[in-house]
């Protein structure tokens, strides 16, 4: 390879590098964003097609968002939402070009409370938006949680540690759990919290047990009073019989006295 060939190769590499440039765009909610697809030499990206995460923008489906490739090869995005943040690739006659839409981290709100019974499984999924991909931290009552035999942290939608699970909850697992997301590009973070309550697994039976106890107590009280009433009744009956017997004996004595004393 002579010097001329080497110069041609270097020129081609320079042209390629001119076409493959980085464009940074900051996300703006519900605004129109424009990603250019032309080289640094000013050439337009004719016959341009745009891709995001290896998926054609034609197939992207974000609520209310409109993607349109313009005549000069630029990608116009209307009604932008945070979900669209990421790296886009333009494939055109001038080569490939990447454009990045940056957005600060945002934790999507989830349910604010959850009631579990002892032994149930706890599973909280923290959906996060933003680019670069935010890092996720879990806290319980303000103290950071780490992966161990009790707490299981796993990936969700490409975000490490976005899912928190406890196989079998106990009373000590009750508390306030926080999912916190932060990005190295921004000095702000986003978080959402959920209150976890843990009840005794026999809790649903306590009202029934209370009713059973009340019935038993009432039955004992009724039994005692009935027994006491029967005892009083028997005593009164015995007293009545004894009184009748005495009265009969008294009459018998008077009759015998009259028979022995006719004058009386």
Steps between C-alpha positions, in 0.01 A plus 500: 500500500658827384466843660216602267282204606562579866393861444179385330417267790561779752277733299221240496533455878481877549185515289349218703585675825347819362176313435493324836463783749333528839205732548371572849139608546338573836152362554221758531154378597238520223738708283616427145853359478716487189782252438719592204640246258767683303874476515737759634575597140141623466369217281141393565407147598309396191308169510524516879345244732495542877535235768480489879641199684505305170128573445382714210332820620212408272420215741540705817174552685504769769172652611440823305854519357545553123818405311562646155807476277540828309624545144849598617524178704437659842266333747224717642338386826176672607342490847815358657471306824778370726457142372665590167838587655790293372737453208372529142687390188456653155594279206541699179708544185755704695552216749368435847446766760396480863291752687423487870198635686591555864247513783531517878397196704133466586338225710153419372251520792380165634250400769553681829416215739471123512349266760655155531460204731785329678663256257384680183748596226584867453579618147543870417596610149649845452453629144755768418535735202797705383831483317780422576347204678451610861635297790237371745531482877247347742453626854294371793410759762779717357770230514649366175426135420755265349468167322512216753325177591186691599476783248512406131579777250461429129491673162184640345473654151878532475538672838707305757351470851162634381307212657500427875370169639471327838393135480325480837423821688499525878392773741850652486461562125223755555605859436552772239685387185649755259619457142752772417643561151791727412709572191867584466413779255263686731527617858139416581333173596146367494330269749169337591398332826264223605380402848505125568277362775534140622213333684483174694387221269232415756373857502186415294408241763518737798145639454363144476701392806364802686144395416573142613643627831195720555267208431695277740497765775129562455433124504696464826313792655163358393597154627612639838184705541278209395676270742472757776131552413437125511673480839282781637191337352589164655563667837166677486331173401667315790396776740145479369491122543645528849243763592217281364629198695518698822153632443365149444672375813356788699149420378550135585601587854192719545271226370647246741464745784133550422436129487653445847310796644137488377405804703729725322 
